[in-house]
Amino acid sequence: MTERNRNAGLPPQEGLYDPANEHDACGVGFVVDIHGRKSHQIVRRGLEILVNLAHRGATGADPLTGDGAGIITQIPHDFFRAKAKEDAGIDLPAPGDYGLGFVFLPHSAEERKACEKQLEAVCGEEGQGFLGWREVPVDNDHIGWSARDVEPVMKQVFIARGDNTPADMFEWKLFVIRKRLERWTYDSDLSQKKYFYLPSLSTKTVVYKGLMLADQVERFYLDLADERFVSALALVHQRYSTNTFPTWDLAHPFRFLAHNGEINTLRGNVNWMRARQSLLAGEKYAADLPKIFPVYTTGGSDSANFDNVLELLVVTGRSLPEAMSMMVPEPWAGHESMSDEKKAYYEYNACLMEPWDGPAAMAFTDGVVMGATLDRNGLRPCRYWVTKGGWVIMASEAGVLDIPPEEVESKGRLRPGRMFLVDTTQGRIIADDEIKKQLAAKQPYRQWLNENQIKLDDLPKVKVEK
């Protein structure tokens, strides 16, 4: 497969401009019910956080076109069950037995049909059931002319789990379907290929995002105003493209991640992933592995590439906290007070994955847990509040929600390399020490290192004759 810049909307390298040097500095926040209680209020409060982060974004010559904004929530099953039936005559199976995809499509009716047919065909080839399409109701009167000029057609697709697909492999098959569509798009001769993109395809979460200002998201996507649109968590993002050309697809959140900052090690991270992807192996996934390359999105932003690798780690069996700790480790080498068990965990994973260093603040969710972490440089702020009513609010600054002081149970800020996690199934906040202790005890990492690691200093000396 020949690599092509997936984002054909970016200008080519010219003069002092190089698309490889694009960076962001954004606003990110979330609200989550600790006990997993779903409500429309969580969605509303998430959108309120987004509006209060509007100053974190920017505009160009068109004052009504922002750098990008969006929200990721759990899939509200009752809402989509009703809408799928009303809008498309689709009877949805039980939650977990279908995947919901949000799809950006070309303006051209002919090319749009080609993309839709390809998606339907790939579903069948991967043994999954194509259920149908739903047009996403939008109101673009509120967005700027420059955003409307490049606005994709938006649809949602419903995919049923195949009879021969175990429940624990369904997310993987949805991942494979999306990666195959990406490869097909790269190699196609479509003139509008930049418009074909899937913001999300999952059994758990759905992403609504686009090239707009923070306060335009809820007015643009009419679904978000429906009282039946409920979730126990909402992660929002306002993009600020400091040296980047904003596009619909590069708005956050991505499929797991919303990011404030920059990945300054990106070129090395991407090069190492390119080098090692041929070494990926696993009996459970072996037949599908050739279909998912390249792992990263060629021409994508630093956040998009981070999300690509994070997604691979999660859909192949690692928990979201484990994957995040691998990619964004705390400073462990030479740490005098860190336990040897935890050092062994980080040292072992350092053999598998280089750190993705920022300044970076990461908020992440898989639809079950919601968390945030800072990279080890700690140069991006991240503050949180826990309310007596059982909510957790986190954002890149204070004051994103008006919470009466008497309702605040505790508050704090993230520290370099530390993780903050809310597990809605356990109904509690899990501290960084507990997360890392559990991860470090998962396998005998020190034993594995002692038995298999070869250090240069231990190699026999070779006498070189002059």
Coordinates of C-alpha atoms in Angstrom, one line a residue:
M1 CA 0.0 0.0 0.0
T2 CA 1.3 3.4 -0.9
E3 CA 1.1 6.0 1.9
R4 CA -0.8 9.1 1.1
N5 CA -1.7 12.1 3.1
R6 CA -5.2 11.2 4.3
N7 CA -6.0 14.9 5.0
A8 CA -6.0 16.2 1.4
G9 CA -7.3 19.5 2.7
L10 CA -3.9 20.5 4.0
P11 CA -1.8 22.6 1.7
P12 CA 1.5 21.0 0.5
Q13 CA 4.8 22.0 2.0
E14 CA 5.8 25.4 0.7
G15 CA 8.2 28.1 1.9
L16 CA 8.2 28.1 5.7
Y17 CA 5.1 26.0 5.9
D18 CA 5.4 22.3 6.6
P19 CA 2.3 20.2 7.5
A20 CA 4.5 18.0 9.7
N21 CA 5.0 20.9 12.1
E22 CA 1.3 21.5 13.0
H23 CA 0.5 21.9 16.7
D24 CA -2.5 22.6 18.9
A25 CA -3.3 24.2 22.3
C26 CA -6.9 23.5 23.3
G27 CA -9.5 23.3 26.1
V28 CA -10.7 19.9 27.4
G29 CA -13.2 18.8 30.0
F30 CA -15.6 16.1 31.2
V31 CA -18.4 15.4 33.5
V32 CA -19.2 11.9 34.7
D33 CA -21.6 10.3 37.2
I34 CA -19.5 8.1 39.5
H35 CA -22.3 5.6 39.9
G36 CA -23.0 5.3 36.1
R37 CA -26.4 6.9 36.3
K38 CA -27.4 8.0 32.8
S39 CA -29.2 11.3 32.3
H40 CA -29.7 14.0 29.8
Q41 CA -28.4 16.4 32.4
I42 CA -25.0 14.9 32.1
V43 CA -25.0 15.7 28.3
R44 CA -26.3 19.2 29.0
R45 CA -23.7 19.9 31.6
G46 CA -21.0 18.6 29.2
L47 CA -22.1 21.0 26.6
E48 CA -22.1 23.7 29.2
I49 CA -18.5 22.9 29.9
L50 CA -17.8 23.1 26.2
V51 CA -19.4 26.6 25.9
N52 CA -17.4 27.8 28.9
L53 CA -14.2 26.7 27.1
A54 CA -15.0 28.8 24.0
H55 CA -12.2 31.2 24.8
R56 CA -9.8 28.3 24.3
G57 CA -10.7 28.2 20.6
A58 CA -10.1 30.7 17.8
T59 CA -11.5 31.9 14.5
G60 CA -10.0 33.2 11.3
A61 CA -11.4 35.6 8.7
D62 CA -14.8 33.9 9.2
P63 CA -15.8 34.7 12.7
L64 CA -18.4 32.0 12.8
T65 CA -16.0 29.1 11.9
G66 CA -14.1 27.7 14.8
D67 CA -11.1 25.5 14.9
G68 CA -13.3 22.5 15.9
A69 CA -15.3 21.3 18.8
G70 CA -17.2 18.2 19.9
I71 CA -18.5 15.7 22.4
I72 CA -18.3 12.0 23.1
T73 CA -20.9 10.2 25.1
Q74 CA -22.2 6.7 25.8
I75 CA -24.6 5.4 23.2
P76 CA -28.1 6.2 24.4
H77 CA -29.8 2.9 23.4
D78 CA -33.4 3.9 23.9
F79 CA -32.9 7.1 21.9
F80 CA -31.3 5.3 18.9
R81 CA -33.7 2.4 19.1
A82 CA -36.6 4.8 18.6
K83 CA -34.7 6.9 16.0
A84 CA -33.5 4.0 14.0
K85 CA -37.1 2.7 13.8
E86 CA -38.7 6.1 13.1
D87 CA -36.1 7.4 10.6
A88 CA -34.9 4.3 8.8
G89 CA -37.2 1.4 9.7
I90 CA -34.4 -0.5 11.5
D91 CA -35.0 -2.8 14.5
L92 CA -31.9 -2.6 16.7
P93 CA -30.7 -5.6 18.7
A94 CA -29.8 -5.4 22.3
P95 CA -27.0 -3.1 23.5
G96 CA -23.6 -4.6 22.8
D97 CA -25.0 -6.6 19.8
Y98 CA -24.8 -3.7 17.4
G99 CA -22.2 -1.1 16.5
L100 CA -23.1 2.6 15.9
G101 CA -20.9 4.4 13.4
F102 CA -20.9 8.2 12.8
V103 CA -19.8 8.7 9.2
F104 CA -18.7 11.8 7.3
L105 CA -19.4 11.4 3.5
P106 CA -18.6 13.2 0.3
H107 CA -20.9 15.9 -1.3
S108 CA -20.9 14.2 -4.6
A109 CA -23.9 11.8 -4.7
E110 CA -22.0 9.4 -6.9
E111 CA -18.9 9.2 -4.7
R112 CA -21.1 9.1 -1.5
K113 CA -22.9 6.1 -2.9
A114 CA -19.5 4.5 -3.7
C115 CA -18.4 5.0 -0.1
E116 CA -21.7 3.6 1.3
K117 CA -21.5 0.6 -0.9
Q118 CA -17.9 -0.1 0.2
L119 CA -18.8 0.1 3.9
E120 CA -21.8 -2.3 3.3
A121 CA -19.5 -4.7 1.4
V122 CA -16.8 -4.7 4.0
C123 CA -19.3 -5.4 6.8
G124 CA -20.4 -8.5 4.9
E125 CA -16.8 -9.6 4.2
E126 CA -16.0 -9.3 7.9
G127 CA -19.0 -11.5 8.9
Q128 CA -21.0 -8.7 10.4
G129 CA -24.6 -7.7 9.6
F130 CA -25.3 -4.4 7.9
L131 CA -28.6 -3.0 9.3
G132 CA -28.9 0.3 7.6
W133 CA -28.3 4.1 7.4
R134 CA -29.8 7.0 9.3
E135 CA -29.4 10.6 8.2
V136 CA -28.1 12.8 11.0
P137 CA -30.4 15.8 11.5
V138 CA -28.3 19.0 11.5
D139 CA -28.9 22.8 11.4
N140 CA -26.0 24.5 9.7
D141 CA -27.5 28.0 9.7
H142 CA -25.4 28.8 12.8
I143 CA -22.0 27.8 11.5
G144 CA -19.7 30.0 9.3
W145 CA -19.6 30.0 5.5
S146 CA -16.1 28.6 5.4
A147 CA -17.2 25.6 7.6
R148 CA -20.3 25.1 5.3
D149 CA -18.1 25.1 2.2
V150 CA -16.3 21.9 3.4
E151 CA -19.1 20.4 5.5
P152 CA -19.5 16.7 4.8
V153 CA -22.8 14.8 4.5
M154 CA -23.4 13.1 7.8
K155 CA -25.0 9.7 8.4
Q156 CA -25.0 7.1 11.1
V157 CA -24.7 3.4 10.3
F158 CA -25.9 0.4 12.3
I159 CA -24.0 -2.9 12.2
A160 CA -25.1 -6.1 13.9
R161 CA -22.7 -8.5 15.5
G162 CA -22.3 -11.5 13.3
D163 CA -23.4 -15.0 14.4
N164 CA -19.8 -16.3 14.4
T165 CA -18.3 -13.3 16.2
P166 CA -17.9 -13.7 20.0
A167 CA -19.1 -10.7 22.0
D168 CA -15.5 -10.0 23.2
M169 CA -14.3 -9.7 19.5
F170 CA -17.0 -7.4 18.2
E171 CA -15.2 -4.2 18.9
W172 CA -12.1 -5.7 17.2
K173 CA -14.2 -6.5 14.1
L174 CA -15.6 -2.9 14.0
F175 CA -12.0 -1.7 14.3
V176 CA -11.0 -3.9 11.4
I177 CA -13.9 -2.7 9.3
R178 CA -12.9 1.0 9.8
K179 CA -9.3 0.4 9.1
R180 CA -10.1 -1.4 5.9
L181 CA -12.3 1.5 4.8
E182 CA -9.4 3.9 5.6
R183 CA -7.1 1.9 3.4
W184 CA -9.6 1.7 0.6
T185 CA -10.0 5.5 0.8
Y186 CA -6.2 6.1 0.7
D187 CA -5.9 4.0 -2.5
S188 CA -9.1 5.2 -4.2
D189 CA -9.4 7.7 -7.0
L190 CA -12.2 9.6 -5.3
S191 CA -11.9 13.3 -5.9
Q192 CA -13.6 14.0 -2.5
K193 CA -11.8 11.3 -0.4
K194 CA -11.0 13.8 2.3
Y195 CA -14.7 13.8 3.2
F196 CA -15.0 10.1 3.9
Y197 CA -14.2 9.6 7.6
L198 CA -15.6 7.8 10.6
P199 CA -15.4 9.9 13.8
S200 CA -16.6 6.8 15.7
L201 CA -17.6 3.2 15.2
S202 CA -18.3 1.4 18.5
T203 CA -20.8 -0.6 20.6
K204 CA -20.2 1.8 23.6
T205 CA -19.6 5.4 22.5
V206 CA -20.6 8.0 19.8
V207 CA -18.8 11.2 18.8
Y208 CA -20.5 14.4 17.6
K209 CA -17.9 16.9 16.4
G210 CA -17.0 19.3 13.6
L211 CA -15.5 22.5 12.3
M212 CA -17.4 24.8 14.6
L213 CA -17.3 27.0 17.7
A214 CA -18.1 25.6 21.1
D215 CA -21.6 27.0 21.4
Q216 CA -22.5 25.8 17.9
V217 CA -22.3 22.1 18.6
E218 CA -25.6 21.7 20.5
R219 CA -27.4 23.9 17.9
F220 CA -25.8 22.1 14.9
Y221 CA -26.5 18.5 16.1
L222 CA -30.2 18.3 16.9
D223 CA -29.9 14.9 18.5
L224 CA -28.2 16.4 21.4
A225 CA -31.2 18.4 22.4
D226 CA -33.5 15.4 22.7
E227 CA -34.3 14.5 26.4
R228 CA -33.9 10.8 25.5
F229 CA -30.2 11.4 24.6
V230 CA -28.8 10.2 27.9
S231 CA -25.3 9.3 29.2
A232 CA -23.4 8.7 32.4
L233 CA -20.4 10.6 31.0
A234 CA -19.6 13.4 28.5
L235 CA -16.1 14.4 27.3
V236 CA -15.8 17.7 25.4
H237 CA -13.1 19.5 23.5
Q238 CA -12.6 23.0 22.1
R239 CA -9.7 23.0 19.6
Y240 CA -7.2 25.8 19.2
S241 CA -5.1 25.3 16.1
T242 CA -2.0 27.3 16.7
N243 CA -0.1 26.2 13.6
T244 CA -2.7 24.0 12.0
F245 CA -5.3 24.1 9.3
P246 CA -8.6 23.2 11.0
T247 CA -10.7 20.5 9.3
W248 CA -13.9 18.6 10.2
D249 CA -12.2 15.3 10.9
L250 CA -9.4 16.7 13.1
A251 CA -11.8 18.2 15.6
H252 CA -11.8 16.4 18.9
P253 CA -12.8 14.2 20.7
F254 CA -11.3 11.3 18.8
R255 CA -12.5 7.7 19.4
F256 CA -11.0 7.5 22.9
L257 CA -9.1 10.8 23.5
A258 CA -9.3 14.5 23.8
H259 CA -6.0 16.3 24.1
N260 CA -4.8 19.7 25.3
G261 CA -1.2 20.4 24.2
E262 CA 1.3 18.9 21.8
I263 CA 3.2 15.7 21.3
N264 CA 6.7 16.9 20.7
T265 CA 8.1 13.4 20.1
L266 CA 5.6 12.6 17.4
R267 CA 8.0 12.0 14.5
G268 CA 10.0 9.5 16.5
N269 CA 6.8 7.8 17.9
V270 CA 5.3 7.5 14.4
N271 CA 8.6 6.2 12.9
W272 CA 8.9 3.5 15.6
M273 CA 5.3 2.4 15.1
R274 CA 6.0 2.2 11.3
A275 CA 9.0 0.0 12.0
R276 CA 7.4 -2.3 14.5
Q277 CA 4.0 -2.9 13.0
S278 CA 5.3 -5.8 10.9
L279 CA 6.3 -7.5 14.2
L280 CA 2.8 -7.4 15.6
A281 CA 1.5 -10.9 16.3
G282 CA -1.2 -12.7 18.2
E283 CA -3.1 -15.9 17.5
K284 CA -6.4 -14.3 18.3
Y285 CA -6.0 -11.5 15.8
A286 CA -3.6 -13.0 13.3
A287 CA -6.0 -13.3 10.4
D288 CA -6.9 -9.6 10.6
L289 CA -3.6 -8.0 11.4
P290 CA -2.6 -7.3 7.7
K291 CA -5.9 -5.4 7.3
I292 CA -5.2 -2.7 9.9
F293 CA -2.0 -1.2 8.6
P294 CA -0.8 1.5 8.8
V295 CA -1.7 1.7 12.5
Y296 CA -1.5 5.5 12.5
T297 CA -3.3 8.0 10.3
T298 CA -0.9 9.2 7.6
G299 CA -1.1 13.0 7.6
G300 CA -3.1 13.1 10.8
S301 CA -2.5 15.4 13.8
D302 CA -0.4 14.4 16.8
S303 CA -3.6 13.7 18.7
A304 CA -5.0 11.6 15.9
N305 CA -1.9 9.5 15.8
F306 CA -1.9 9.1 19.6
D307 CA -5.5 8.0 19.5
N308 CA -4.8 5.5 16.7
V309 CA -2.1 3.7 18.7
L310 CA -4.2 3.9 21.9
E311 CA -7.1 2.3 20.1
L312 CA -5.0 -0.5 18.9
L313 CA -3.8 -1.3 22.4
V314 CA -7.3 -1.2 23.8
V315 CA -9.1 -3.3 21.1
T316 CA -6.4 -6.0 21.4
G317 CA -7.1 -6.5 25.1
R318 CA -5.3 -4.0 27.3
S319 CA -7.4 -1.9 29.6
L320 CA -7.6 1.8 28.9
P321 CA -5.6 2.8 32.0
E322 CA -2.9 0.3 31.1
A323 CA -2.6 1.5 27.5
M324 CA -2.4 5.2 28.7
S325 CA 0.3 4.3 31.3
M326 CA 2.3 2.6 28.5
M327 CA 2.1 5.6 26.2
V328 CA 2.4 8.3 28.9
P329 CA 4.5 6.9 31.6
E330 CA 5.5 8.7 34.8
P331 CA 9.2 9.4 35.2
W332 CA 10.5 6.1 36.6
A333 CA 14.3 5.8 35.8
G334 CA 16.2 7.0 38.9
H335 CA 13.1 7.5 40.9
E336 CA 14.3 6.8 44.5
S337 CA 11.0 6.3 46.2
M338 CA 9.2 4.2 43.5
S339 CA 8.8 0.5 44.3
D340 CA 10.9 -1.9 42.3
E341 CA 7.7 -3.6 41.2
K342 CA 6.4 -0.5 39.5
K343 CA 9.8 0.3 38.0
A344 CA 9.9 -3.1 36.5
Y345 CA 6.5 -2.5 35.0
Y346 CA 7.6 0.7 33.3
E347 CA 11.0 -0.7 32.3
Y348 CA 9.3 -3.7 30.6
N349 CA 6.8 -1.5 28.7
A350 CA 9.6 0.8 27.7
C351 CA 10.9 -2.1 25.6
L352 CA 7.6 -2.1 23.8
M353 CA 6.6 1.5 23.5
E354 CA 8.5 4.8 23.6
P355 CA 6.9 7.6 25.7
W356 CA 4.7 10.1 23.9
D357 CA 5.9 13.3 25.6
G358 CA 4.2 16.7 25.5
P359 CA 3.4 19.2 27.1
A360 CA 0.1 17.2 27.2
A361 CA -3.0 16.8 29.2
M362 CA -5.1 13.8 28.1
A363 CA -8.7 13.1 28.9
F364 CA -9.9 9.6 27.8
T365 CA -12.9 7.3 27.9
D366 CA -14.0 3.9 26.6
G367 CA -17.6 4.5 27.6
V368 CA -17.1 2.7 31.0
V369 CA -14.2 4.5 32.6
M370 CA -13.4 8.2 32.4
G371 CA -10.0 9.5 33.2
A372 CA -7.3 12.1 32.7
T373 CA -3.5 12.2 32.9
L374 CA -0.6 14.6 32.4
D375 CA 2.6 13.7 30.7
R376 CA 5.7 13.7 32.9
N377 CA 6.6 17.3 32.0
G378 CA 3.4 18.4 33.7
L379 CA 3.1 21.7 31.7
R380 CA -0.6 21.6 31.1
P381 CA -3.1 22.4 33.8
C382 CA -5.9 19.9 34.7
R383 CA -8.2 20.4 37.7
Y384 CA -11.1 18.4 39.0
W385 CA -14.0 18.6 41.4
V386 CA -16.0 15.8 43.1
T387 CA -19.6 16.8 44.2
K388 CA -21.6 15.4 47.0
G389 CA -24.2 14.3 44.5
G390 CA -21.7 11.8 42.9
W391 CA -20.4 13.8 39.9
V392 CA -16.9 14.4 38.9
I393 CA -16.0 17.4 36.8
M394 CA -12.5 17.8 35.2
A395 CA -11.3 20.6 32.9
S396 CA -8.2 22.4 31.7
E397 CA -9.1 25.3 34.0
A398 CA -11.3 26.2 37.0
G399 CA -14.8 27.6 36.7
V400 CA -16.2 25.5 33.8
L401 CA -19.4 24.8 35.7
D402 CA -21.0 26.9 38.4
I403 CA -21.0 24.6 41.4
P404 CA -22.1 25.9 44.8
P405 CA -19.2 25.5 47.3
E406 CA -21.5 23.6 49.7
E407 CA -21.9 20.9 47.0
V408 CA -18.2 20.3 46.6
E409 CA -16.9 17.2 48.4
S410 CA -13.3 17.5 47.3
K411 CA -11.2 19.1 44.6
G412 CA -7.6 18.9 43.3
R413 CA -5.3 19.0 40.3
L414 CA -3.4 16.4 38.3
R415 CA 0.3 16.1 38.8
P416 CA 3.0 15.1 36.3
G417 CA 2.7 11.5 35.2
R418 CA -0.3 10.8 37.5
M419 CA -3.6 9.4 36.4
F420 CA -7.1 10.2 37.6
L421 CA -9.8 7.6 36.9
V422 CA -13.5 7.2 37.5
D423 CA -14.9 3.7 37.0
T424 CA -18.7 3.8 36.5
T425 CA -19.1 0.1 37.0
Q426 CA -17.4 0.0 40.3
G427 CA -19.0 3.4 41.2
R428 CA -15.8 4.9 42.6
I429 CA -12.7 7.1 41.9
I430 CA -9.6 5.0 41.6
A431 CA -6.4 6.7 42.8
D432 CA -3.2 6.7 40.8
D433 CA -1.3 4.6 43.3
E434 CA -4.0 1.9 43.2
I435 CA -4.1 1.9 39.4
K436 CA -0.3 1.6 39.0
K437 CA 0.0 -1.0 41.8
Q438 CA -2.6 -3.2 40.2
L439 CA -0.9 -2.9 36.8
A440 CA 2.6 -3.6 38.2
A441 CA 1.3 -6.7 39.9
K442 CA -0.5 -8.1 36.9
Q443 CA 2.6 -9.9 35.5
P444 CA 6.1 -10.9 36.9
Y445 CA 7.8 -8.0 35.0
R446 CA 11.0 -8.1 37.0
Q447 CA 11.4 -11.8 36.4
W448 CA 10.8 -11.4 32.7
L449 CA 13.4 -8.6 32.6
N450 CA 16.0 -10.6 34.5
E451 CA 15.5 -13.7 32.3
N452 CA 15.2 -12.0 28.9
Q453 CA 16.8 -8.5 28.9
I454 CA 20.2 -8.2 27.5
K455 CA 22.2 -5.1 28.4
L456 CA 25.1 -3.8 26.4
D457 CA 27.3 -3.7 29.5
D458 CA 26.8 -7.4 30.0
L459 CA 28.0 -8.4 26.5
P460 CA 31.5 -9.9 26.4
K461 CA 34.3 -7.6 25.5
V462 CA 35.7 -8.0 22.1
K463 CA 39.4 -7.4 21.6
V464 CA 40.0 -5.5 18.4
E465 CA 43.3 -6.2 16.8
K466 CA 45.1 -3.3 15.4

